[in-house]
Amino acid sequence: MEVIMDEVNLEARHVLRWKFRDRSGTLPAGRIVLRVTEDENQWWRFECCRIEGGMQCISGSAWSDFVGPRVHARLTLYAKQDGENFNRVWVRAG
């Protein structure tokens, strides 16, 4: 899987929003909804938009709900694979 961004330690400040650089170049410009799964049993819909300097920002209530119980965990976001309409996230205990 292609990595959108390197592993990050989730901090309390990430609950409101998370800014990152899309290393894969796969996220489109403008405001989008990222459909994300960790294990194909649980799904999230995160609001994502491109901001200044080529950075991306994920925010919204679903993002806050996702991050809250995962503060101090490590997170990696992966690009969609061929034929998929969702991104994957890998979360490891911090």
PDB file of C-alpha atoms in Angstrom:
ATOM      1  CA  MET A   1       0.000   0.000   0.000  1.00  0.00           C
ATOM      2  CA  GLU A   2       1.168   3.498  -0.772  1.00  0.00           C
ATOM      3  CA  VAL A   3       1.648   5.734   2.253  1.00  0.00           C
ATOM      4  CA  ILE A   4      -0.139   9.089   2.146  1.00  0.00           C
ATOM      5  CA  MET A   5       1.754  10.331   5.174  1.00  0.00           C
ATOM      6  CA  ASP A   6       4.421   9.005   7.507  1.00  0.00           C
ATOM      7  CA  GLU A   7       3.502   7.598  10.876  1.00  0.00           C
ATOM      8  CA  VAL A   8       2.442  10.267  13.371  1.00  0.00           C
ATOM      9  CA  ASN A   9       1.856  10.164  17.110  1.00  0.00           C
ATOM     10  CA  LEU A  10      -1.672  11.414  17.737  1.00  0.00           C
ATOM     11  CA  GLU A  11      -1.720  14.217  20.280  1.00  0.00           C
ATOM     12  CA  ALA A  12      -4.591  15.970  22.040  1.00  0.00           C
ATOM     13  CA  ARG A  13      -4.211  18.909  19.620  1.00  0.00           C
ATOM     14  CA  HIS A  14      -5.048  16.553  16.721  1.00  0.00           C
ATOM     15  CA  VAL A  15      -8.608  16.068  18.037  1.00  0.00           C
ATOM     16  CA  LEU A  16      -9.786  19.278  16.351  1.00  0.00           C
ATOM     17  CA  ARG A  17      -7.831  18.843  13.128  1.00  0.00           C
ATOM     18  CA  TRP A  18      -4.799  17.158  11.681  1.00  0.00           C
ATOM     19  CA  LYS A  19      -2.588  18.858   9.135  1.00  0.00           C
ATOM     20  CA  PHE A  20      -0.251  16.757   7.004  1.00  0.00           C
ATOM     21  CA  ARG A  21       1.481  16.624   3.633  1.00  0.00           C
ATOM     22  CA  ASP A  22       0.171  14.054   1.131  1.00  0.00           C
ATOM     23  CA  ARG A  23       3.351  12.183   0.145  1.00  0.00           C
ATOM     24  CA  SER A  24       1.471  10.021  -2.355  1.00  0.00           C
ATOM     25  CA  GLY A  25      -0.111  12.909  -4.268  1.00  0.00           C
ATOM     26  CA  THR A  26      -3.346  10.901  -4.425  1.00  0.00           C
ATOM     27  CA  LEU A  27      -5.661  13.228  -2.503  1.00  0.00           C
ATOM     28  CA  PRO A  28      -7.539  15.637  -4.778  1.00  0.00           C
ATOM     29  CA  ALA A  29      -7.663  19.399  -4.319  1.00  0.00           C
ATOM     30  CA  GLY A  30     -10.725  20.915  -2.693  1.00  0.00           C
ATOM     31  CA  ARG A  31     -12.974  19.549   0.013  1.00  0.00           C
ATOM     32  CA  ILE A  32     -13.551  15.790  -0.024  1.00  0.00           C
ATOM     33  CA  VAL A  33     -14.855  13.052   2.252  1.00  0.00           C
ATOM     34  CA  LEU A  34     -12.283  10.363   3.040  1.00  0.00           C
ATOM     35  CA  ARG A  35     -13.931   7.002   3.575  1.00  0.00           C
ATOM     36  CA  VAL A  36     -11.492   5.143   5.836  1.00  0.00           C
ATOM     37  CA  THR A  37     -11.280   1.698   7.411  1.00  0.00           C
ATOM     38  CA  GLU A  38      -8.878   0.039   9.801  1.00  0.00           C
ATOM     39  CA  ASP A  39     -10.069  -3.539   9.445  1.00  0.00           C
ATOM     40  CA  GLU A  40     -13.028  -3.451   7.018  1.00  0.00           C
ATOM     41  CA  ASN A  41     -15.355  -3.940  10.004  1.00  0.00           C
ATOM     42  CA  GLN A  42     -15.373  -0.343  11.189  1.00  0.00           C
ATOM     43  CA  TRP A  43     -15.670   2.652   8.858  1.00  0.00           C
ATOM     44  CA  TRP A  44     -15.228   6.421   9.227  1.00  0.00           C
ATOM     45  CA  ARG A  45     -15.982   9.369   6.974  1.00  0.00           C
ATOM     46  CA  PHE A  46     -13.500  12.183   7.572  1.00  0.00           C
ATOM     47  CA  GLU A  47     -13.725  15.672   6.083  1.00  0.00           C
ATOM     48  CA  CYS A  48     -10.493  16.513   4.265  1.00  0.00           C
ATOM     49  CA  CYS A  49      -9.398  19.590   2.314  1.00  0.00           C
ATOM     50  CA  ARG A  50      -6.236  20.982   0.805  1.00  0.00           C
ATOM     51  CA  ILE A  51      -4.958  24.062   2.617  1.00  0.00           C
ATOM     52  CA  GLU A  52      -2.053  26.470   2.192  1.00  0.00           C
ATOM     53  CA  GLY A  53       1.369  25.237   1.182  1.00  0.00           C
ATOM     54  CA  GLY A  54       0.137  21.991  -0.351  1.00  0.00           C
ATOM     55  CA  MET A  55      -0.902  20.650   3.043  1.00  0.00           C
ATOM     56  CA  GLN A  56      -4.068  18.640   3.738  1.00  0.00           C
ATOM     57  CA  CYS A  57      -6.315  18.996   6.769  1.00  0.00           C
ATOM     58  CA  ILE A  58      -8.660  16.389   8.261  1.00  0.00           C
ATOM     59  CA  SER A  59     -11.312  17.663  10.669  1.00  0.00           C
ATOM     60  CA  GLY A  60     -14.956  17.284  11.671  1.00  0.00           C
ATOM     61  CA  SER A  61     -16.920  15.421  14.315  1.00  0.00           C
ATOM     62  CA  ALA A  62     -16.098  11.941  12.940  1.00  0.00           C
ATOM     63  CA  TRP A  63     -12.395  12.811  13.103  1.00  0.00           C
ATOM     64  CA  SER A  64     -12.720  14.072  16.692  1.00  0.00           C
ATOM     65  CA  ASP A  65     -14.585  10.890  17.676  1.00  0.00           C
ATOM     66  CA  PHE A  66     -11.857   8.785  16.031  1.00  0.00           C
ATOM     67  CA  VAL A  67      -8.878  10.572  17.618  1.00  0.00           C
ATOM     68  CA  GLY A  68     -10.269  11.042  21.148  1.00  0.00           C
ATOM     69  CA  PRO A  69      -9.778   7.456  22.358  1.00  0.00           C
ATOM     70  CA  ARG A  70      -6.600   7.055  20.285  1.00  0.00           C
ATOM     71  CA  VAL A  71      -4.533   9.949  21.669  1.00  0.00           C
ATOM     72  CA  HIS A  72      -0.908   8.778  22.005  1.00  0.00           C
ATOM     73  CA  ALA A  73      -1.417   6.040  19.403  1.00  0.00           C
ATOM     74  CA  ARG A  74       0.617   5.990  16.190  1.00  0.00           C
ATOM     75  CA  LEU A  75      -1.270   6.449  12.953  1.00  0.00           C
ATOM     76  CA  THR A  76      -0.415   5.840   9.302  1.00  0.00           C
ATOM     77  CA  LEU A  77      -2.828   6.702   6.471  1.00  0.00           C
ATOM     78  CA  TYR A  78      -2.630   4.740   3.214  1.00  0.00           C
ATOM     79  CA  ALA A  79      -3.822   5.594  -0.292  1.00  0.00           C
ATOM     80  CA  LYS A  80      -6.621   3.715  -2.011  1.00  0.00           C
ATOM     81  CA  GLN A  81      -5.615   0.524  -3.760  1.00  0.00           C
ATOM     82  CA  ASP A  82      -6.760  -0.253  -7.290  1.00  0.00           C
ATOM     83  CA  GLY A  83     -10.498  -0.782  -7.431  1.00  0.00           C
ATOM     84  CA  GLU A  84     -11.140   0.424  -3.875  1.00  0.00           C
ATOM     85  CA  ASN A  85     -13.185   3.487  -2.984  1.00  0.00           C
ATOM     86  CA  PHE A  86     -11.677   3.901   0.499  1.00  0.00           C
ATOM     87  CA  ASN A  87      -8.401   4.630   2.250  1.00  0.00           C
ATOM     88  CA  ARG A  88      -6.896   2.538   5.011  1.00  0.00           C
ATOM     89  CA  VAL A  89      -5.538   3.588   8.376  1.00  0.00           C
ATOM     90  CA  TRP A  90      -3.154   1.640  10.593  1.00  0.00           C
ATOM     91  CA  VAL A  91      -3.233   2.430  14.308  1.00  0.00           C
ATOM     92  CA  ARG A  92      -0.666   1.124  16.793  1.00  0.00           C
ATOM     93  CA  ALA A  93      -0.627   1.660  20.534  1.00  0.00           C
ATOM     94  CA  GLY A  94       1.735   4.500  21.478  1.00  0.00           C
TER      95      GLY A  94
END
